[in-house]
PDB file of C-alpha atoms and ligand atoms in Angstrom:
ATOM      1  CA  MET A   2     165.761  77.520  69.764  1.00 96.00           C
ATOM      2  CA  ARG A   3     164.102  77.885  66.365  1.00 96.00           C
ATOM      3  CA  ILE A   4     162.522  81.210  65.369  1.00 98.00           C
ATOM      4  CA  HIS A   5     160.105  81.581  62.467  1.00 98.00           C
ATOM      5  CA  LEU A   6     159.760  85.106  61.053  1.00 98.00           C
ATOM      6  CA  VAL A   7     156.529  84.923  59.133  1.00 97.00           C
ATOM      7  CA  GLY A   8     155.298  87.566  56.686  1.00 96.00           C
ATOM      8  CA  VAL A   9     151.545  87.808  57.207  1.00 94.00           C
ATOM      9  CA  GLY A  10     150.527  90.420  54.640  1.00 92.00           C
ATOM     10  CA  GLY A  11     149.141  93.856  55.330  1.00 84.00           C
ATOM     11  CA  GLY A  12     146.066  93.370  57.445  1.00 72.00           C
ATOM     12  CA  HIS A  13     143.660  90.946  55.779  1.00 84.00           C
ATOM     13  CA  PRO A  14     143.677  87.364  57.107  1.00 87.00           C
ATOM     14  CA  ASP A  15     143.093  86.027  53.571  1.00 91.00           C
ATOM     15  CA  GLN A  16     146.335  87.604  52.373  1.00 91.00           C
ATOM     16  CA  ILE A  17     148.628  85.021  53.849  1.00 94.00           C
ATOM     17  CA  THR A  18     150.289  82.156  52.026  1.00 96.00           C
ATOM     18  CA  ILE A  19     149.776  78.471  52.780  1.00 96.00           C
ATOM     19  CA  GLN A  20     153.490  78.256  53.560  1.00 97.00           C
ATOM     20  CA  ALA A  21     153.088  81.027  56.146  1.00 97.00           C
ATOM     21  CA  VAL A  22     150.106  79.262  57.733  1.00 97.00           C
ATOM     22  CA  GLU A  23     152.148  76.056  58.059  1.00 97.00           C
ATOM     23  CA  LYS A  24     154.930  77.991  59.791  1.00 98.00           C
ATOM     24  CA  LEU A  25     152.460  79.664  62.168  1.00 97.00           C
ATOM     25  CA  ARG A  26     151.026  76.279  63.099  1.00 97.00           C
ATOM     26  CA  ALA A  27     154.491  74.992  64.006  1.00 97.00           C
ATOM     27  CA  VAL A  28     155.011  77.776  66.570  1.00 97.00           C
ATOM     28  CA  ASP A  29     154.801  77.208  70.356  1.00 97.00           C
ATOM     29  CA  VAL A  30     155.024  80.848  71.451  1.00 96.00           C
ATOM     30  CA  PHE A  31     154.415  84.067  69.510  1.00 95.00           C
ATOM     31  CA  LEU A  32     156.218  87.250  70.473  1.00 93.00           C
ATOM     32  CA  VAL A  33     154.548  90.512  69.492  1.00 89.00           C
ATOM     33  CA  ALA A  34     155.836  94.017  70.006  1.00 84.00           C
ATOM     34  CA  ASP A  35     153.483  95.943  72.259  1.00 80.00           C
ATOM     35  CA  LYS A  36     153.580  99.482  70.890  1.00 74.00           C
ATOM     36  CA  GLY A  37     151.128 100.958  73.380  1.00 68.00           C
ATOM     37  CA  ASP A  38     148.049 103.032  72.559  1.00 55.00           C
ATOM     38  CA  GLY A  39     146.788 103.992  69.133  1.00 51.00           C
ATOM     39  CA  VAL A  40     147.376 100.723  67.290  1.00 55.00           C
ATOM     40  CA  GLY A  41     144.365  98.768  68.540  1.00 53.00           C
ATOM     41  CA  ASP A  42     143.176  97.849  65.043  1.00 56.00           C
ATOM     42  CA  LEU A  43     146.613  96.514  64.136  1.00 65.00           C
ATOM     43  CA  ALA A  44     146.717  94.315  67.224  1.00 71.00           C
ATOM     44  CA  GLN A  45     143.233  93.113  66.307  1.00 76.00           C
ATOM     45  CA  ALA A  46     144.390  92.274  62.766  1.00 79.00           C
ATOM     46  CA  ARG A  47     147.152  90.086  64.213  1.00 82.00           C
ATOM     47  CA  GLU A  48     144.717  88.382  66.591  1.00 84.00           C
ATOM     48  CA  GLU A  49     142.359  87.693  63.714  1.00 88.00           C
ATOM     49  CA  ILE A  50     145.172  86.091  61.692  1.00 92.00           C
ATOM     50  CA  LEU A  51     145.940  83.730  64.581  1.00 93.00           C
ATOM     51  CA  ARG A  52     142.260  83.021  65.248  1.00 93.00           C
ATOM     52  CA  ARG A  53     141.636  82.153  61.606  1.00 94.00           C
ATOM     53  CA  HIS A  54     144.761  80.123  60.935  1.00 95.00           C
ATOM     54  CA  VAL A  55     146.100  78.605  64.163  1.00 95.00           C
ATOM     55  CA  PRO A  56     143.886  76.053  65.928  1.00 94.00           C
ATOM     56  CA  GLY A  57     143.583  76.110  69.718  1.00 92.00           C
ATOM     57  CA  ASP A  58     144.636  79.014  71.857  1.00 90.00           C
ATOM     58  CA  PRO A  59     148.167  80.005  70.808  1.00 92.00           C
ATOM     59  CA  THR A  60     150.443  81.484  73.437  1.00 93.00           C
ATOM     60  CA  VAL A  61     151.199  85.124  72.692  1.00 92.00           C
ATOM     61  CA  ILE A  62     153.674  87.154  74.720  1.00 92.00           C
ATOM     62  CA  ALA A  63     153.493  90.927  74.286  1.00 89.00           C
ATOM     63  CA  VAL A  64     156.917  92.515  74.617  1.00 89.00           C
ATOM     64  CA  PRO A  65     156.806  96.246  75.474  1.00 86.00           C
ATOM     65  CA  ASP A  66     158.441  98.116  72.618  1.00 83.00           C
ATOM     66  CA  PRO A  67     161.332 100.358  73.770  1.00 83.00           C
ATOM     67  CA  ALA A  68     160.827 104.085  73.200  1.00 78.00           C
ATOM     68  CA  ARG A  69     162.416 105.404  70.039  1.00 73.00           C
ATOM     69  CA  ASP A  70     164.069 108.798  69.579  1.00 72.00           C
ATOM     70  CA  ARG A  71     161.885 110.373  66.855  1.00 69.00           C
ATOM     71  CA  ALA A  72     164.006 113.508  66.404  1.00 73.00           C
ATOM     72  CA  PRO A  73     167.563 112.217  66.634  1.00 74.00           C
ATOM     73  CA  LYS A  74     170.675 114.134  65.588  1.00 73.00           C
ATOM     74  CA  ASP A  75     171.943 111.029  63.798  1.00 79.00           C
ATOM     75  CA  TYR A  76     169.108 108.947  62.326  1.00 76.00           C
ATOM     76  CA  GLY A  77     171.223 105.841  61.549  1.00 76.00           C
ATOM     77  CA  THR A  78     172.670 105.595  65.065  1.00 79.00           C
ATOM     78  CA  ALA A  79     169.256 106.164  66.653  1.00 81.00           C
ATOM     79  CA  VAL A  80     167.771 103.275  64.635  1.00 81.00           C
ATOM     80  CA  LEU A  81     170.644 100.954  65.607  1.00 85.00           C
ATOM     81  CA  ASP A  82     170.220 101.902  69.287  1.00 83.00           C
ATOM     82  CA  TRP A  83     166.525 101.128  69.008  1.00 85.00           C
ATOM     83  CA  HIS A  84     167.233  97.756  67.368  1.00 90.00           C
ATOM     84  CA  ASP A  85     169.604  97.002  70.208  1.00 91.00           C
ATOM     85  CA  ALA A  86     167.017  97.892  72.869  1.00 90.00           C
ATOM     86  CA  ARG A  87     164.417  95.771  71.089  1.00 92.00           C
ATOM     87  CA  ALA A  88     166.836  92.850  70.814  1.00 94.00           C
ATOM     88  CA  ARG A  89     167.572  93.049  74.560  1.00 94.00           C
ATOM     89  CA  ALA A  90     163.819  93.051  75.325  1.00 93.00           C
ATOM     90  CA  TYR A  91     163.283  89.954  73.152  1.00 95.00           C
ATOM     91  CA  GLU A  92     166.385  88.259  74.560  1.00 95.00           C
ATOM     92  CA  LYS A  93     165.001  88.622  78.090  1.00 96.00           C
ATOM     93  CA  VAL A  94     161.751  86.876  77.127  1.00 94.00           C
ATOM     94  CA  LEU A  95     163.485  84.176  75.061  1.00 95.00           C
ATOM     95  CA  LEU A  96     165.812  83.343  77.959  1.00 95.00           C
ATOM     96  CA  SER A  97     162.735  82.577  80.066  1.00 96.00           C
ATOM     97  CA  LEU A  98     161.535  79.909  77.587  1.00 95.00           C
ATOM     98  CA  GLU A  99     162.609  76.273  77.285  1.00 95.00           C
ATOM     99  CA  PRO A 100     165.552  75.949  74.826  1.00 94.00           C
ATOM    100  CA  ASP A 101     163.559  73.688  72.472  1.00 95.00           C
ATOM    101  CA  THR A 102     160.675  76.169  72.116  1.00 96.00           C
ATOM    102  CA  THR A 103     159.692  77.181  68.586  1.00 97.00           C
ATOM    103  CA  VAL A 104     159.086  80.929  68.585  1.00 98.00           C
ATOM    104  CA  GLY A 105     157.170  82.907  65.972  1.00 97.00           C
ATOM    105  CA  PHE A 106     157.051  86.554  64.948  1.00 95.00           C
ATOM    106  CA  LEU A 107     154.178  87.794  62.810  1.00 94.00           C
ATOM    107  CA  VAL A 108     155.790  90.311  60.490  1.00 94.00           C
ATOM    108  CA  TRP A 109     153.619  92.885  58.751  1.00 92.00           C
ATOM    109  CA  GLY A 110     153.716  92.605  54.952  1.00 94.00           C
ATOM    110  CA  ASP A 111     157.012  91.106  53.815  1.00 97.00           C
ATOM    111  CA  PRO A 112     159.881  90.796  56.331  1.00 97.00           C
ATOM    112  CA  ALA A 113     162.391  91.909  53.669  1.00 97.00           C
ATOM    113  CA  LEU A 114     160.868  95.339  53.113  1.00 97.00           C
ATOM    114  CA  TYR A 115     161.311  98.165  55.631  1.00 96.00           C
ATOM    115  CA  ASP A 116     161.007  95.929  58.640  1.00 95.00           C
ATOM    116  CA  SER A 117     163.513  95.551  61.455  1.00 94.00           C
ATOM    117  CA  THR A 118     162.612  92.046  62.686  1.00 96.00           C
ATOM    118  CA  ILE A 119     165.327  90.187  60.737  1.00 97.00           C
ATOM    119  CA  ARG A 120     168.006  92.610  61.942  1.00 96.00           C
ATOM    120  CA  VAL A 121     166.761  92.500  65.529  1.00 96.00           C
ATOM    121  CA  VAL A 122     166.698  88.685  65.627  1.00 97.00           C
ATOM    122  CA  GLU A 123     170.206  88.616  64.124  1.00 97.00           C
ATOM    123  CA  ARG A 124     171.263  90.833  67.008  1.00 96.00           C
ATOM    124  CA  VAL A 125     169.696  88.511  69.553  1.00 96.00           C
ATOM    125  CA  ARG A 126     171.616  85.630  67.976  1.00 96.00           C
ATOM    126  CA  ASP A 127     174.851  87.650  67.977  1.00 95.00           C
ATOM    127  CA  PHE A 128     174.574  88.448  71.719  1.00 95.00           C
ATOM    128  CA  GLY A 129     175.589  84.791  72.136  1.00 93.00           C
ATOM    129  CA  THR A 130     173.407  84.131  75.191  1.00 95.00           C
ATOM    130  CA  LEU A 131     170.990  81.852  73.296  1.00 94.00           C
ATOM    131  CA  ASP A 132     171.431  79.093  70.768  1.00 94.00           C
ATOM    132  CA  VAL A 133     169.023  80.494  68.162  1.00 94.00           C
ATOM    133  CA  ASP A 134     168.518  79.943  64.475  1.00 95.00           C
ATOM    134  CA  PHE A 135     165.821  81.568  62.379  1.00 97.00           C
ATOM    135  CA  ASP A 136     164.066  81.267  59.035  1.00 98.00           C
ATOM    136  CA  VAL A 137     162.024  83.779  57.044  1.00 98.00           C
ATOM    137  CA  THR A 138     158.741  83.210  55.217  1.00 98.00           C
ATOM    138  CA  PRO A 139     157.875  85.885  52.655  1.00 98.00           C
ATOM    139  CA  GLY A 140     154.607  87.793  52.844  1.00 97.00           C
ATOM    140  CA  ILE A 141     152.521  89.955  50.548  1.00 96.00           C
ATOM    141  CA  SER A 142     153.892  93.467  50.950  1.00 97.00           C
ATOM    142  CA  SER A 143     151.901  96.673  50.913  1.00 96.00           C
ATOM    143  CA  VAL A 144     153.722  97.491  47.658  1.00 97.00           C
ATOM    144  CA  SER A 145     152.211  94.432  45.940  1.00 97.00           C
ATOM    145  CA  MET A 146     148.816  95.284  47.417  1.00 96.00           C
ATOM    146  CA  LEU A 147     149.034  98.870  46.183  1.00 98.00           C
ATOM    147  CA  ALA A 148     149.919  97.805  42.643  1.00 98.00           C
ATOM    148  CA  ALA A 149     147.149  95.189  42.564  1.00 97.00           C
ATOM    149  CA  SER A 150     144.485  97.541  43.916  1.00 97.00           C
ATOM    150  CA  HIS A 151     145.361 100.181  41.316  1.00 98.00           C
ATOM    151  CA  ARG A 152     145.816  97.479  38.642  1.00 98.00           C
ATOM    152  CA  ILE A 153     149.211  98.854  37.633  1.00 98.00           C
ATOM    153  CA  VAL A 154     152.627  97.435  36.808  1.00 98.00           C
ATOM    154  CA  LEU A 155     155.227  99.002  39.078  1.00 97.00           C
ATOM    155  CA  ASN A 156     157.996  99.363  36.513  1.00 96.00           C
ATOM    156  CA  ARG A 157     157.635 101.031  33.162  1.00 94.00           C
ATOM    157  CA  ILE A 158     158.631  98.787  30.257  1.00 94.00           C
ATOM    158  CA  GLY A 159     162.233  97.764  30.890  1.00 94.00           C
ATOM    159  CA  GLY A 160     162.619 100.582  33.424  1.00 94.00           C
ATOM    160  CA  PRO A 161     163.718 100.711  37.068  1.00 96.00           C
ATOM    161  CA  ILE A 162     161.686 101.514  40.153  1.00 97.00           C
ATOM    162  CA  VAL A 163     163.055 103.105  43.306  1.00 98.00           C
ATOM    163  CA  ILE A 164     161.533 102.068  46.628  1.00 98.00           C
ATOM    164  CA  THR A 165     162.149 104.710  49.257  1.00 98.00           C
ATOM    165  CA  THR A 166     160.804 106.462  52.346  1.00 98.00           C
ATOM    166  CA  GLY A 167     159.188 109.858  52.799  1.00 97.00           C
ATOM    167  CA  ARG A 168     162.374 110.961  54.575  1.00 96.00           C
ATOM    168  CA  ALA A 169     164.518 110.264  51.467  1.00 97.00           C
ATOM    169  CA  LEU A 170     162.007 111.097  48.705  1.00 98.00           C
ATOM    170  CA  LEU A 171     163.205 114.581  47.781  1.00 98.00           C
ATOM    171  CA  ASP A 172     166.851 113.467  47.645  1.00 98.00           C
ATOM    172  CA  ASP A 173     165.876 110.552  45.379  1.00 98.00           C
ATOM    173  CA  VAL A 174     163.982 112.906  43.067  1.00 98.00           C
ATOM    174  CA  ALA A 175     166.984 115.282  43.004  1.00 98.00           C
ATOM    175  CA  ALA A 176     169.142 112.272  42.045  1.00 98.00           C
ATOM    176  CA  GLY A 177     166.908 111.615  39.029  1.00 97.00           C
ATOM    177  CA  ALA A 178     164.396 109.002  40.215  1.00 97.00           C
ATOM    178  CA  ASP A 179     161.208 109.295  38.157  1.00 97.00           C
ATOM    179  CA  ASN A 180     159.263 106.142  39.106  1.00 98.00           C
ATOM    180  CA  ILE A 181     159.135 105.754  42.854  1.00 98.00           C
ATOM    181  CA  VAL A 182     157.345 103.740  45.549  1.00 98.00           C
ATOM    182  CA  VAL A 183     157.151 105.751  48.769  1.00 98.00           C
ATOM    183  CA  MET A 184     156.604 104.117  52.166  1.00 98.00           C
ATOM    184  CA  LEU A 185     156.775 105.354  55.755  1.00 97.00           C
ATOM    185  CA  ASP A 186     155.680 108.862  54.862  1.00 97.00           C
ATOM    186  CA  GLY A 187     153.544 110.182  57.708  1.00 93.00           C
ATOM    187  CA  ASN A 188     154.208 113.730  56.446  1.00 94.00           C
ATOM    188  CA  LEU A 189     153.040 113.218  52.846  1.00 97.00           C
ATOM    189  CA  THR A 190     156.301 114.590  51.480  1.00 98.00           C
ATOM    190  CA  CYS A 191     154.865 114.366  47.960  1.00 97.00           C
ATOM    191  CA  ARG A 192     153.109 117.649  48.773  1.00 97.00           C
ATOM    192  CA  GLU A 193     156.487 119.307  48.063  1.00 97.00           C
ATOM    193  CA  LEU A 194     156.267 118.109  44.450  1.00 97.00           C
ATOM    194  CA  ALA A 195     152.682 119.239  43.863  1.00 96.00           C
ATOM    195  CA  GLY A 196     152.133 122.270  41.656  1.00 94.00           C
ATOM    196  CA  THR A 197     154.855 121.359  39.172  1.00 92.00           C
ATOM    197  CA  GLY A 198     152.531 119.551  36.744  1.00 94.00           C
ATOM    198  CA  SER A 199     155.158 116.819  36.394  1.00 96.00           C
ATOM    199  CA  TRP A 200     153.908 113.928  38.542  1.00 98.00           C
ATOM    200  CA  SER A 201     151.169 111.317  38.713  1.00 98.00           C
ATOM    201  CA  ILE A 202     150.323 109.526  41.944  1.00 98.00           C
ATOM    202  CA  TYR A 203     148.764 106.165  42.845  1.00 98.00           C
ATOM    203  CA  TRP A 204     148.031 106.376  46.581  1.00 98.00           C
ATOM    204  CA  GLY A 205     146.565 103.688  48.822  1.00 98.00           C
ATOM    205  CA  ALA A 206     145.783 103.634  52.522  1.00 97.00           C
ATOM    206  CA  ASN A 207     144.906 100.784  54.900  1.00 93.00           C
ATOM    207  CA  LEU A 208     145.241  98.438  51.955  1.00 94.00           C
ATOM    208  CA  GLY A 209     143.713  95.017  52.433  1.00 89.00           C
ATOM    209  CA  THR A 210     141.407  96.192  55.216  1.00 86.00           C
ATOM    210  CA  ALA A 211     137.678  96.913  55.010  1.00 87.00           C
ATOM    211  CA  ASP A 212     138.537 100.617  54.921  1.00 91.00           C
ATOM    212  CA  GLU A 213     141.007 100.515  52.035  1.00 94.00           C
ATOM    213  CA  GLN A 214     141.146 103.876  50.257  1.00 97.00           C
ATOM    214  CA  LEU A 215     142.622 104.643  46.826  1.00 98.00           C
ATOM    215  CA  VAL A 216     143.269 107.911  45.016  1.00 98.00           C
ATOM    216  CA  SER A 217     145.053 108.252  41.682  1.00 98.00           C
ATOM    217  CA  GLY A 218     145.669 110.873  39.003  1.00 98.00           C
ATOM    218  CA  PRO A 219     147.807 113.970  38.470  1.00 98.00           C
ATOM    219  CA  LEU A 220     149.490 114.811  41.791  1.00 98.00           C
ATOM    220  CA  ASP A 221     148.430 118.463  41.579  1.00 97.00           C
ATOM    221  CA  GLU A 222     144.762 117.459  41.419  1.00 97.00           C
ATOM    222  CA  CYS A 223     144.928 114.611  43.976  1.00 98.00           C
ATOM    223  CA  MET A 224     146.838 116.211  46.841  1.00 97.00           C
ATOM    224  CA  ASP A 225     143.880 117.820  48.637  1.00 97.00           C
ATOM    225  CA  GLU A 226     141.788 114.674  48.320  1.00 98.00           C
ATOM    226  CA  ILE A 227     144.608 112.491  49.686  1.00 98.00           C
ATOM    227  CA  GLU A 228     145.072 114.797  52.683  1.00 97.00           C
ATOM    228  CA  ARG A 229     141.330 114.766  53.360  1.00 98.00           C
ATOM    229  CA  VAL A 230     140.973 110.959  53.147  1.00 98.00           C
ATOM    230  CA  ARG A 231     144.108 110.412  55.205  1.00 97.00           C
ATOM    231  CA  ALA A 232     142.865 112.698  57.996  1.00 96.00           C
ATOM    232  CA  GLN A 233     139.484 110.945  57.945  1.00 96.00           C
ATOM    233  CA  LEU A 234     141.062 107.485  58.369  1.00 95.00           C
ATOM    234  CA  LYS A 235     143.298 108.719  61.147  1.00 93.00           C
ATOM    235  CA  ALA A 236     140.345 110.214  62.994  1.00 94.00           C
ATOM    236  CA  ALA A 237     138.319 106.994  62.599  1.00 92.00           C
ATOM    237  CA  HIS A 238     141.026 104.484  63.622  1.00 86.00           C
ATOM    238  CA  GLY A 239     143.739 106.423  65.450  1.00 85.00           C
ATOM    239  CA  TRP A 240     146.222 105.276  62.781  1.00 84.00           C
ATOM    240  CA  VAL A 241     146.628 105.242  59.042  1.00 92.00           C
ATOM    241  CA  MET A 242     149.146 103.370  56.878  1.00 93.00           C
ATOM    242  CA  ASP A 243     149.653 104.572  53.343  1.00 97.00           C
ATOM    243  CA  THR A 244     151.947 103.855  50.444  1.00 98.00           C
ATOM    244  CA  TYR A 245     152.119 105.465  47.034  1.00 98.00           C
ATOM    245  CA  VAL A 246     153.708 105.355  43.626  1.00 98.00           C
ATOM    246  CA  LEU A 247     154.897 108.651  42.176  1.00 98.00           C
ATOM    247  CA  ARG A 248     155.915 108.746  38.553  1.00 98.00           C
ATOM    248  CA  THR A 249     156.645 111.490  36.080  1.00 97.00           C
ATOM    249  CA  ARG A 250     153.791 112.063  33.668  1.00 94.00           C
ATOM    250  CA  ALA A 251     154.218 110.733  30.157  1.00 76.00           C
TER     251      ALA A 251
HETATM  252  C1  LIG B  21     157.468  99.484  58.772  1.00 67.83           C
HETATM  253  S1  LIG B  21     156.922  99.496  57.122  1.00 67.83           S
HETATM  254  C2  LIG B  21     156.467  97.842  56.916  1.00 67.83           C
HETATM  255  C3  LIG B  21     156.356  97.417  55.462  1.00 67.83           C
HETATM  256  C4  LIG B  21     155.971  95.963  55.325  1.00 67.83           C
HETATM  257  N1  LIG B  21     157.064  95.085  55.710  1.00 67.83           N
HETATM  258  C5  LIG B  21     155.519  95.611  53.906  1.00 67.83           C
HETATM  259  O1  LIG B  21     156.057  94.673  53.305  1.00 67.83           O
HETATM  260  O2  LIG B  21     154.574  96.243  53.436  1.00 67.83           O
HETATM  261  C6  LIG B  21     155.389 100.311  57.319  1.00 67.83           C
HETATM  262  C7  LIG B  21     154.966 101.027  56.061  1.00 67.83           C
HETATM  263  O3  LIG B  21     154.457 100.076  55.137  1.00 67.83           O
HETATM  264  C8  LIG B  21     153.364 100.629  54.448  1.00 67.83           C
HETATM  265  N2  LIG B  21     152.167  99.811  54.758  1.00 67.83           N
HETATM  266  C9  LIG B  21     152.140  98.714  55.546  1.00 67.83           C
HETATM  267  N3  LIG B  21     150.911  98.173  55.574  1.00 67.83           N
HETATM  268  C10 LIG B  21     150.135  98.956  54.782  1.00 67.83           C
HETATM  269  C11 LIG B  21     148.763  98.913  54.386  1.00 67.83           C
HETATM  270  N4  LIG B  21     147.940  97.972  54.844  1.00 67.83           N
HETATM  271  N5  LIG B  21     148.317  99.885  53.549  1.00 67.83           N
HETATM  272  C12 LIG B  21     149.143 100.833  53.073  1.00 67.83           C
HETATM  273  N6  LIG B  21     150.443 100.922  53.414  1.00 67.83           N
HETATM  274  C13 LIG B  21     150.939  99.998  54.252  1.00 67.83           C
HETATM  275  C14 LIG B  21     153.221 102.076  54.905  1.00 67.83           C
HETATM  276  O4  LIG B  21     153.984 102.894  54.037  1.00 67.83           O
HETATM  277  C15 LIG B  21     153.835 102.020  56.271  1.00 67.83           C
HETATM  278  O5  LIG B  21     154.328 103.289  56.661  1.00 67.83           O
END
């Protein structure tokens, strides 16, 4: 069984490469994680990508996403348990398909950046119950979209950039990071750094969608505006996805 993991960008059907479209067109059956309520717009974005780029009526199987422990004692173990549960759910569906089926996963943004699909499919392969092989097609990540929308270069000349999560941000700052991309930060952890006069922010939400929102400037001055815009998007759509660059002010 061949599995294509295809990066499809962050929400806009134009933000997908020709290589990705060719992979999508070679797929017999798409598997999508069904995350339940509150992500209707995201499911619609996926449907629109298929409608625009895959002729006919592609077969899509929604696989109920296993519940995840959101307040675990040990974060790493909880994530691995969740990957395992997801892999078992996919394995069950894959076992019901013909062995020569080509299966596709639409992966948000780029599969190599804060996404579990590669690891989960590796697990399915390692269970040994299926003869599976997979390939990965890169996609435009939210980080690239953020930089393009703000018209910035991510690194400073010759300098490094740390890509991290809201959960790890304060530790990374304590370790000396001063030019940072932050993802997966539903709590806006950057609030903890406001008031110091030290940081600039380039924030973007729902990038690539009709409702894309951008705020940039000194963190101290932008924080209230970011919280307001974020709450507005969440109220309008039931979800919001945001990413930001934090860097020390010159
Ligand atoms: C599970 S990660 C997936 C990242 C994805 N693989 C990528 O390459 O962008 C989800 C996080 O990506 C960021 N993200 C994804 N899509 C986004 C978008 N359209 N606008 C802003 N941030 C986005 C947010 O930080 C969100 O919490």
